[in-house]
Coordinates of C-alpha atoms and ligand atoms in Angstrom, one line a residue:
M320 CA -0.9 21.9 17.9
N321 CA 2.0 20.7 19.7
Y322 CA 1.3 17.5 22.1
S323 CA 3.2 16.1 25.1
I324 CA 2.7 13.8 27.6
E325 CA 3.6 14.7 31.2
T326 CA 4.1 12.4 33.8
N327 CA 4.8 14.8 36.0
R328 CA 2.5 15.6 38.9
I329 CA 0.0 18.2 37.8
E330 CA 0.7 20.6 40.3
N331 CA 4.3 20.4 39.2
V332 CA 3.6 21.4 35.3
K333 CA 3.6 25.1 33.8
S334 CA 0.9 25.5 31.8
D335 CA -2.7 28.4 31.2
C336 CA -4.7 25.7 32.5
V337 CA -5.5 22.4 33.6
V338 CA -8.0 21.1 32.8
V339 CA -9.8 18.5 35.7
G340 CA -13.4 16.5 35.8
I341 CA -15.7 16.5 38.0
Y342 CA -18.3 13.8 38.9
S343 CA -22.5 14.9 39.4
N344 CA -21.9 13.5 43.0
Q345 CA -19.8 16.0 43.6
T346 CA -16.7 13.9 44.2
L347 CA -13.7 15.1 42.3
S348 CA -11.6 13.1 40.0
A349 CA -8.0 12.1 41.2
S350 CA -6.5 15.0 39.0
A351 CA -8.9 17.5 40.4
Q352 CA -7.8 16.5 43.8
M353 CA -4.7 16.8 43.4
V354 CA -5.5 21.0 42.2
D355 CA -7.8 21.4 44.7
S356 CA -5.0 20.7 47.5
A357 CA -2.8 23.0 45.1
T358 CA -4.8 26.0 45.3
N359 CA -6.1 25.6 48.8
G360 CA -8.7 24.0 49.1
L361 CA -9.9 26.3 45.9
I362 CA -12.1 23.2 43.8
S363 CA -14.0 22.3 46.9
S364 CA -14.9 25.7 47.8
V365 CA -16.3 26.5 44.6
V366 CA -18.1 22.9 44.3
K367 CA -19.7 23.8 48.0
R368 CA -21.2 26.9 46.5
G369 CA -22.8 25.0 44.3
D370 CA -21.1 26.6 41.0
I371 CA -20.6 23.5 39.5
L372 CA -22.8 20.1 39.5
G373 CA -20.5 18.2 37.8
K374 CA -23.4 16.8 35.2
L375 CA -22.0 15.4 32.0
N376 CA -20.9 18.3 30.2
D377 CA -20.6 21.1 32.8
T378 CA -17.6 23.4 33.1
L379 CA -16.9 26.2 34.8
F380 CA -13.8 27.9 34.0
L381 CA -12.1 29.9 37.3
N382 CA -9.2 32.3 35.5
V383 CA -7.8 33.9 38.9
I384 CA -6.3 31.1 41.4
P385 CA -5.3 33.5 44.8
N386 CA -1.7 31.8 46.0
S387 CA -0.9 28.9 43.9
D388 CA 1.6 28.5 40.8
I389 CA -1.8 27.2 39.1
E390 CA -2.7 29.9 36.7
R391 CA -6.0 28.2 35.5
V392 CA -8.7 25.7 36.0
L393 CA -11.7 24.3 34.1
L394 CA -13.5 21.9 35.7
V395 CA -15.8 19.4 33.9
G396 CA -18.5 17.4 34.3
L397 CA -18.1 14.1 34.1
G398 CA -21.7 12.9 35.1
E399 CA -22.4 9.7 36.8
Q400 CA -19.5 8.5 39.2
K401 CA -19.0 5.5 37.6
P402 CA -16.7 4.5 34.3
L403 CA -17.7 6.6 31.5
T404 CA -19.2 5.1 28.1
T405 CA -16.5 5.4 25.5
K406 CA -19.2 8.0 24.2
N407 CA -19.7 10.1 27.7
Y408 CA -15.7 10.5 27.4
R409 CA -15.8 11.5 24.1
K410 CA -18.4 14.3 25.1
V411 CA -16.3 15.5 28.2
L412 CA -13.2 16.1 26.0
A413 CA -15.3 17.7 22.7
T414 CA -16.8 20.3 25.8
T415 CA -13.2 20.6 27.0
I416 CA -12.1 21.5 23.5
S417 CA -14.7 23.8 22.7
T418 CA -14.4 25.3 25.4
I419 CA -10.9 25.7 25.4
K420 CA -10.5 27.1 21.5
K421 CA -12.6 30.3 22.9
S422 CA -10.3 31.3 25.5
R423 CA -7.2 32.7 24.4
L424 CA -4.6 30.1 25.9
N425 CA -1.2 29.3 24.8
S426 CA -0.7 26.6 26.6
V427 CA -3.2 23.8 28.4
V428 CA -2.5 20.5 30.5
I429 CA -5.4 17.5 29.6
A430 CA -5.7 15.7 33.5
L431 CA -8.2 13.5 32.1
T432 CA -6.4 10.1 31.5
D433 CA -7.2 9.7 35.0
I434 CA -10.8 8.9 34.0
D435 CA -12.2 5.2 34.2
V436 CA -13.8 4.6 30.7
E437 CA -15.2 1.6 29.8
K438 CA -13.4 -0.6 27.6
A439 CA -10.5 2.2 27.3
D440 CA -6.7 1.9 28.8
L441 CA -4.4 4.6 29.3
N442 CA -3.4 4.2 25.7
L443 CA -7.1 4.6 24.7
K444 CA -8.3 7.2 26.2
T445 CA -5.2 9.3 25.0
R446 CA -5.4 8.6 22.0
Q447 CA -9.1 9.6 22.0
I448 CA -8.1 12.7 23.5
V449 CA -6.0 13.3 20.7
E450 CA -8.6 12.6 17.8
V451 CA -11.5 14.1 19.6
F452 CA -9.4 17.5 19.5
E453 CA -7.4 17.5 16.1
D454 CA -11.1 16.5 15.3
A455 CA -12.7 20.1 16.5
I456 CA -9.2 21.7 15.7
Y457 CA -9.1 21.3 12.1
Q458 CA -10.8 24.0 9.6
F459 CA -10.8 24.3 5.9
I460 CA -9.5 27.8 4.7
D461 CA -7.7 27.1 2.0
C462 CA -10.3 29.0 -0.6
K463 CA -10.9 31.6 1.6
S464 CA -9.3 35.1 0.8
K465 CA -9.0 36.4 4.7
P466 CA -6.8 34.2 7.2
A467 CA -9.4 32.1 9.5
D468 CA -9.3 33.9 13.3
E469 CA -6.1 32.2 15.0
M470 CA -6.5 29.9 17.6
T471 CA -3.9 31.2 20.8
L472 CA -3.6 27.4 22.0
K473 CA -0.1 25.8 20.9
N474 CA 0.5 23.6 23.1
I475 CA -1.4 20.2 24.5
V476 CA 0.2 19.1 27.8
I477 CA -1.9 15.7 28.4
S478 CA -0.9 14.1 31.6
A479 CA -0.6 10.9 32.4
T480 CA 0.6 8.5 35.4
D481 CA 2.3 6.2 33.0
S482 CA 4.9 7.2 29.9
V483 CA 3.2 4.0 27.6
A484 CA 0.8 6.9 27.2
N485 CA 3.3 8.1 24.6
L486 CA 2.2 5.0 22.2
G487 CA -1.3 6.1 22.7
L488 CA -0.1 9.9 21.4
A489 CA 1.4 8.5 18.6
Q490 CA -1.4 6.5 17.5
G491 CA -3.4 9.3 17.7
L492 CA -1.5 12.1 15.6
A493 CA -1.0 9.0 12.8
I494 CA -4.8 8.3 13.1
S495 CA -5.4 12.4 13.5
S496 CA -3.6 13.3 10.5
G497 CA -5.2 10.7 8.7
V498 CA -8.2 11.9 9.0
N499 CA -7.1 15.3 8.4
L500 CA -5.8 14.1 5.1
A501 CA -9.1 12.6 4.2
K502 CA -11.6 16.0 5.3
H503 CA -9.1 18.1 4.0
L504 CA -9.0 16.1 0.1
A505 CA -13.2 16.1 0.4
D506 CA -13.7 19.9 1.8
L507 CA -11.5 20.7 -1.5
P508 CA -13.4 21.6 -4.1
P509 CA -14.1 19.9 -7.7
N510 CA -11.9 21.9 -9.7
I511 CA -9.3 21.4 -7.4
C512 CA -9.5 18.1 -5.9
T513 CA -9.9 16.2 -9.9
P514 CA -8.1 12.5 -10.4
T515 CA -5.1 13.8 -11.2
F516 CA -4.7 15.6 -8.4
L517 CA -5.6 12.6 -6.2
A518 CA -3.7 10.4 -8.3
E519 CA -0.8 13.4 -7.1
Q520 CA -1.6 13.0 -3.3
G521 CA -1.5 9.1 -3.8
L522 CA 2.7 9.4 -5.8
T523 CA 3.5 12.1 -2.6
L524 CA 2.7 9.2 0.1
A525 CA 5.3 7.3 -2.3
K526 CA 7.6 10.8 -2.0
N527 CA 7.4 10.9 1.9
F528 CA 7.7 7.3 2.6
D529 CA 10.3 4.7 1.4
N530 CA 8.1 1.7 2.1
I531 CA 5.4 2.7 -0.4
E532 CA 5.6 2.5 -4.3
T533 CA 2.6 4.1 -6.0
T534 CA 1.5 3.8 -9.6
I535 CA -1.1 5.6 -11.9
L536 CA -3.0 3.3 -14.2
D537 CA -4.1 5.9 -17.3
V538 CA -7.1 5.8 -19.7
A539 CA -4.9 3.7 -22.0
D540 CA -3.9 1.4 -19.5
M541 CA -7.4 0.8 -18.1
E542 CA -8.2 -0.3 -22.0
K543 CA -5.2 -2.4 -22.2
L544 CA -6.7 -4.2 -19.3
G545 CA -10.4 -4.3 -20.7
M546 CA -12.1 -2.3 -17.9
G547 CA -14.8 -1.3 -19.8
S548 CA -17.0 -0.7 -16.9
L549 CA -14.4 2.2 -15.0
L550 CA -13.6 3.0 -18.3
G551 CA -17.4 4.0 -20.0
V552 CA -18.2 6.2 -16.3
T553 CA -15.3 8.0 -17.0
R554 CA -16.7 8.7 -20.5
G555 CA -18.7 11.7 -20.5
S556 CA -15.6 13.8 -18.5
R557 CA -13.2 15.3 -20.0
E558 CA -10.7 14.7 -16.9
P559 CA -8.9 12.1 -17.3
A560 CA -9.9 8.8 -15.0
K561 CA -7.1 7.2 -13.1
L562 CA -6.8 4.0 -11.6
I563 CA -4.2 5.2 -8.4
S564 CA -2.4 2.2 -7.1
I565 CA -0.7 2.6 -3.6
E566 CA 2.0 -0.7 -1.8
Y567 CA 2.5 0.3 1.1
K568 CA 5.1 -2.8 2.1
G569 CA 5.4 -2.6 6.2
G570 CA 5.3 -6.6 6.3
E571 CA 7.1 -9.8 5.5
A572 CA 8.1 -9.9 2.2
N573 CA 5.9 -13.3 1.5
A574 CA 3.3 -12.2 3.9
K575 CA -0.2 -11.5 1.5
P576 CA -1.5 -7.8 1.8
I577 CA -5.1 -6.6 2.9
V578 CA -6.2 -4.3 0.2
F579 CA -8.3 -1.4 0.2
V580 CA -10.6 -0.5 -2.8
G581 CA -12.0 3.3 -2.7
K582 CA -14.1 4.5 -4.1
G583 CA -12.7 8.3 -6.1
L584 CA -15.6 9.8 -8.1
T585 CA -14.2 13.3 -7.8
F586 CA -17.5 15.3 -8.4
D587 CA -21.5 12.7 -9.6
A588 CA -23.3 14.6 -11.2
G589 CA -25.2 11.7 -12.5
G590 CA -24.1 11.7 -15.7
I591 CA -26.8 11.5 -18.0
S592 CA -29.5 10.0 -15.1
L593 CA -28.8 13.8 -13.9
K594 CA -29.3 14.4 -10.5
P595 CA -31.6 17.1 -9.0
G596 CA -29.7 20.7 -8.4
A597 CA -30.5 21.2 -5.3
G598 CA -27.0 20.2 -3.3
M599 CA -25.1 18.7 -6.3
D600 CA -22.5 20.7 -5.1
E601 CA -22.1 18.4 -2.0
M602 CA -21.3 15.5 -4.4
K603 CA -17.9 16.7 -4.3
H604 CA -17.7 13.9 -1.8
D605 CA -18.5 10.6 -3.6
M606 CA -14.6 10.2 -3.5
C607 CA -14.4 10.0 0.4
G608 CA -13.4 6.1 0.3
G609 CA -10.7 7.1 -1.9
A610 CA -9.6 9.4 0.5
A611 CA -9.7 7.5 3.4
V612 CA -7.8 5.0 1.8
L613 CA -4.9 8.3 1.5
G614 CA -5.0 9.3 5.2
T615 CA -4.9 5.5 6.2
L616 CA -2.3 4.5 4.3
Q617 CA -0.5 7.6 5.7
A618 CA -1.0 6.5 9.2
A619 CA -0.5 3.3 9.2
A620 CA 3.4 4.2 6.9
E621 CA 3.8 6.9 9.9
L622 CA 3.2 4.0 12.6
S623 CA 5.4 1.7 10.6
L624 CA 3.3 -0.8 11.3
P625 CA 4.9 -4.4 10.3
L626 CA 1.2 -5.4 7.6
N627 CA 1.7 -5.3 3.5
I628 CA -1.6 -3.0 2.6
V629 CA -2.5 -1.7 -0.8
G630 CA -5.0 0.7 -1.7
L631 CA -6.4 0.6 -4.9
I632 CA -8.8 4.0 -5.7
P633 CA -10.6 4.5 -9.4
A634 CA -10.7 8.0 -9.7
T635 CA -13.2 9.9 -12.4
E636 CA -15.5 12.3 -12.6
N637 CA -19.2 11.3 -14.0
L638 CA -20.2 13.6 -15.6
P639 CA -22.9 13.8 -18.8
D640 CA -21.5 14.8 -22.1
G641 CA -21.8 13.7 -26.0
Q642 CA -19.7 10.9 -25.3
A643 CA -21.1 10.3 -21.9
C644 CA -22.6 6.3 -21.0
K645 CA -26.3 6.2 -21.7
P646 CA -28.7 4.2 -20.2
G647 CA -29.4 1.1 -22.5
D648 CA -25.9 1.2 -23.1
V649 CA -23.8 -2.5 -22.6
L650 CA -20.4 -2.5 -21.0
T651 CA -18.2 -5.2 -21.1
S652 CA -16.4 -5.5 -17.7
M653 CA -12.0 -6.7 -16.4
S654 CA -13.9 -9.9 -15.6
G655 CA -15.7 -10.4 -19.2
K656 CA -19.0 -9.6 -17.3
T657 CA -21.3 -7.7 -18.9
I658 CA -23.8 -5.1 -17.3
E659 CA -26.5 -3.0 -18.6
V660 CA -26.4 0.2 -17.2
L661 CA -29.8 1.2 -16.8
N662 CA -28.8 3.7 -14.4
T663 CA -25.7 6.2 -14.8
D664 CA -26.1 7.6 -11.6
A665 CA -25.1 4.0 -10.1
E666 CA -22.1 5.0 -11.2
G667 CA -19.6 4.0 -7.7
R668 CA -20.5 0.3 -8.8
L669 CA -18.8 0.7 -12.1
I670 CA -16.1 1.6 -11.7
L671 CA -15.7 -0.5 -8.2
C672 CA -16.1 -3.9 -10.0
D673 CA -13.0 -3.3 -12.2
T674 CA -10.9 -2.0 -9.6
L675 CA -12.1 -5.6 -7.3
T676 CA -10.9 -7.4 -10.5
Y677 CA -7.8 -5.7 -10.8
A678 CA -7.6 -6.6 -7.1
K679 CA -6.8 -9.9 -7.1
R680 CA -3.5 -9.2 -8.9
F681 CA -1.8 -8.7 -5.4
N682 CA -3.1 -12.2 -4.1
P683 CA -5.3 -10.4 -1.5
D684 CA -5.4 -11.7 2.1
V685 CA -9.0 -10.2 2.5
V686 CA -10.0 -6.9 0.1
I687 CA -11.9 -4.3 2.1
D688 CA -13.6 -1.6 0.0
L689 CA -15.4 2.1 0.9
A690 CA -17.4 4.1 -0.9
T691 CA -19.7 6.9 -0.8
L692 CA -22.2 4.2 -2.9
T693 CA -25.9 4.7 -2.2
G694 CA -28.2 7.4 -1.0
A695 CA -30.4 4.1 0.3
V696 CA -28.1 3.6 3.7
L697 CA -28.9 6.9 4.4
V698 CA -32.5 6.0 4.1
A699 CA -31.4 2.7 6.4
L700 CA -29.0 3.7 9.0
G701 CA -29.3 7.0 8.8
R702 CA -25.4 9.6 9.4
V703 CA -24.6 6.7 12.7
P704 CA -22.8 4.1 11.2
S705 CA -21.3 3.0 7.8
G706 CA -22.9 0.0 6.2
L707 CA -21.4 -2.8 6.2
L708 CA -21.9 -6.0 3.7
G709 CA -19.4 -8.9 3.3
N710 CA -19.0 -12.8 1.8
D711 CA -17.2 -13.5 4.9
D712 CA -18.0 -13.6 8.7
A713 CA -14.8 -14.0 10.2
L714 CA -13.8 -10.6 8.4
C715 CA -17.2 -8.6 8.7
N716 CA -16.7 -9.4 12.9
D717 CA -13.2 -8.1 12.9
L718 CA -14.5 -4.6 11.4
I719 CA -17.1 -5.0 14.1
S720 CA -15.3 -5.2 17.1
A721 CA -13.0 -2.5 15.3
S722 CA -15.3 -0.4 14.5
E723 CA -16.1 -0.9 18.6
T724 CA -13.4 0.0 19.6
A725 CA -12.4 3.3 17.3
N726 CA -15.8 4.6 18.0
D727 CA -16.4 4.8 14.3
S728 CA -19.5 2.4 14.1
V729 CA -20.8 -0.1 11.3
W730 CA -24.0 -1.9 10.6
R731 CA -24.0 -5.4 9.3
L732 CA -26.6 -6.1 6.1
P733 CA -27.3 -9.1 5.0
L734 CA -26.3 -10.1 1.6
W735 CA -28.5 -12.8 0.6
E736 CA -28.6 -14.9 -3.0
E737 CA -32.3 -14.4 -3.1
Y738 CA -31.5 -10.6 -3.8
Q739 CA -29.6 -11.1 -6.7
E740 CA -32.8 -11.4 -8.2
Q741 CA -33.5 -7.7 -8.3
L742 CA -30.1 -7.1 -10.5
K743 CA -30.9 -9.6 -13.5
S744 CA -30.8 -8.3 -16.9
N745 CA -32.4 -8.8 -20.0
F746 CA -29.8 -8.1 -22.6
A747 CA -26.5 -8.8 -20.2
D748 CA -25.4 -10.1 -17.6
L749 CA -26.3 -7.8 -15.1
A750 CA -27.6 -4.7 -14.7
N751 CA -26.6 -1.5 -12.7
I752 CA -29.4 -1.4 -10.6
G753 CA -32.0 -2.9 -8.7
G754 CA -34.9 -1.3 -8.2
K755 CA -36.3 0.9 -5.1
D756 CA -36.2 -2.0 -3.2
A757 CA -32.6 -2.8 -0.3
G758 CA -30.6 0.0 -2.6
T759 CA -27.8 -0.4 0.1
I760 CA -27.7 -4.5 -0.4
T761 CA -28.6 -4.7 -3.8
A762 CA -25.0 -2.9 -4.9
A763 CA -23.0 -4.5 -2.8
C764 CA -25.0 -7.0 -4.7
F765 CA -23.7 -6.2 -7.6
L766 CA -20.5 -5.5 -6.5
A767 CA -20.0 -9.4 -4.9
N768 CA -20.3 -10.7 -8.4
F769 CA -16.7 -9.8 -9.0
T770 CA -15.4 -10.7 -5.6
E771 CA -14.9 -14.7 -6.7
G772 CA -11.5 -16.3 -4.9
F773 CA -11.5 -14.0 -2.3
R774 CA -12.4 -12.4 1.7
W775 CA -14.0 -9.5 0.2
A776 CA -16.1 -6.3 3.1
H777 CA -17.8 -3.1 1.6
L778 CA -18.3 -0.2 3.3
D779 CA -21.2 1.8 2.5
I780 CA -20.2 5.0 3.9
A781 CA -22.5 7.4 2.0
G782 CA -24.2 8.8 5.3
T783 CA -21.0 8.5 7.4
A784 CA -17.9 10.1 5.1
W785 CA -20.0 13.7 5.0
R786 CA -22.1 15.9 7.4
T787 CA -24.6 18.2 5.7
G788 CA -26.4 21.2 6.8
S789 CA -24.8 23.9 9.0
A790 CA -21.9 21.8 9.7
K791 CA -21.4 20.9 5.8
G792 CA -18.0 18.9 5.6
A793 CA -16.1 15.8 5.5
T794 CA -15.8 13.7 8.5
G795 CA -13.1 11.5 7.9
R796 CA -14.5 8.4 8.7
P797 CA -13.7 5.7 8.0
V798 CA -9.9 6.5 8.7
P799 CA -10.1 5.6 12.6
L800 CA -11.8 2.0 11.8
L801 CA -9.6 0.6 9.4
M802 CA -6.7 2.2 11.3
Q803 CA -8.2 -0.1 14.3
Y804 CA -8.9 -3.1 11.8
L805 CA -4.9 -2.5 11.0
L806 CA -3.8 -2.5 14.8
N807 CA -5.4 -5.5 15.9
R808 CA -4.3 -7.3 12.6
V809 CA -1.1 -6.1 14.4
N810 CA -1.5 -7.0 17.7
A811 CA -3.0 -10.9 16.1
Ligands
LIG1005 N1 -23.2 8.9 -5.5 C1 -23.8 8.3 -4.5 C2 -24.6 8.2 -3.2 C3 -24.7 9.0 -2.6 C4 -25.9 9.9 -2.2 C5 -23.4 9.5 -2.4 C6 -26.0 10.3 -1.4 C7 -23.9 10.4 -0.7 C8 -25.2 11.0 -0.9 C9 -23.9 7.1 -5.8 O1 -23.3 7.0 -7.2 C10 -25.6 6.7 -6.9 O2 -25.8 7.8 -7.2 N2 -26.3 6.2 -5.8 C11 -27.6 6.2 -6.6 C12 -27.8 5.0 -6.9 C13 -29.1 4.5 -8.0 C14 -29.4 5.5 -8.9 C15 -29.9 2.9 -7.9 C16 -28.2 7.2 -5.4 O3 -28.2 6.4 -4.6 O4 -29.4 7.4 -5.6
LIG1006 MN1 -23.9 8.7 -8.6
LIG1007 ZN1 -21.6 8.4 -6.8

């Protein structure tokens, strides 16, 4: 899709269709008024006839415009005449793109940046247009033998009063390409998207950007480092595990890096503590944390952010096999702490803990891990916010504030020491599960044992990175949140 910014008056821009807004009191947006004059009052006359009320997400497509240079008009309802919430603005945009997708148009002018949106400037509104549109346009077609219906739409022109919208466009394109990368990797089947395949994605980033360096640690390297916990998980799989380390150097040479750690479990069958069969296919998405790290680094590099960022992705499968780790096994992690594996399906924390220990080598400013870690986060929070836990209030607050701007929500859960009781083991330093209560918190408490000496936050994205049911597929979250966090860090 080709996007551009147009600061000319809309009636002078050639396209197949212009999209403008109308409020539910039948007031036309500024652009709609301009289109109204350029079409000899056509908009006001159809509004007067009551053909569109202007309720949120109403649409009216005018496909013949007599005596005018304007070819077609799509009117979209904005609801009450007051600043829209970001959520409603995004709904309007989603309605717009889904209507356009069904048409046979080649080019459209989107004249919706003139609408007042709470806490959103032109830059952010432009970005939202690109993000919502790209999300709707995305399809996963790699494994279909017949090509999908091709969309005719080629050019999206965003009408804006000021060329600063170009920054919003650039940000929107970078974030969307990061989101799309994350979605695509998670949607790929697990026989294609293996740990080796994920490692290749890391190497591709290094090839595409001069200031990215990727190192792949293999099983022998992990043995040398003493990553007994990660190695315990991978023993049941025949696909070799990889620890992918990606360094983006966009900042001052001595600036401490922001480290992202993403769970890259390319298929989670549960191991010997085997999961039930129904819906097990969806456990290909257990690498969404890793995919979001790749997407975020790509977007950061595309925008040349002046920061140093490290992405670490432990990648493995979790399968049952004669060699697999068993319940009762005790693993020695890289930190030296021993772990009694009471359930081999709580494998995410086992691969993350050694990666968190490894993260210390980068002398991090902060470490943020993202993982489809617990089913319990779905029980607690559903599929709306990601679970947020961490040992540093300032970092958690920064993430909360970024999540609000990015419309990629998080909700903080407590990480109090009382919960550590649940992880006591009779045979090792720690158990890898904490019983049925507070599963998301005890999982984070487990990780907290490996974060001494640095500021750390954990995002449990099991409810937000993936959609189930008829819209089954990846969402690309939390790439928008992480990108907003990085953009805020640049501006700080
Ligand atoms: N990858 C799963 C968590 C998960 C569940 C992600 C549902 C997405 C949707 C994780 O490895 C897991 O199996 N967790 C167990 C932990 C339990 C054994 C303590 C869970 O949540 O059931
Ligand atoms: Mn599991
Ligand atoms: Zn898992």
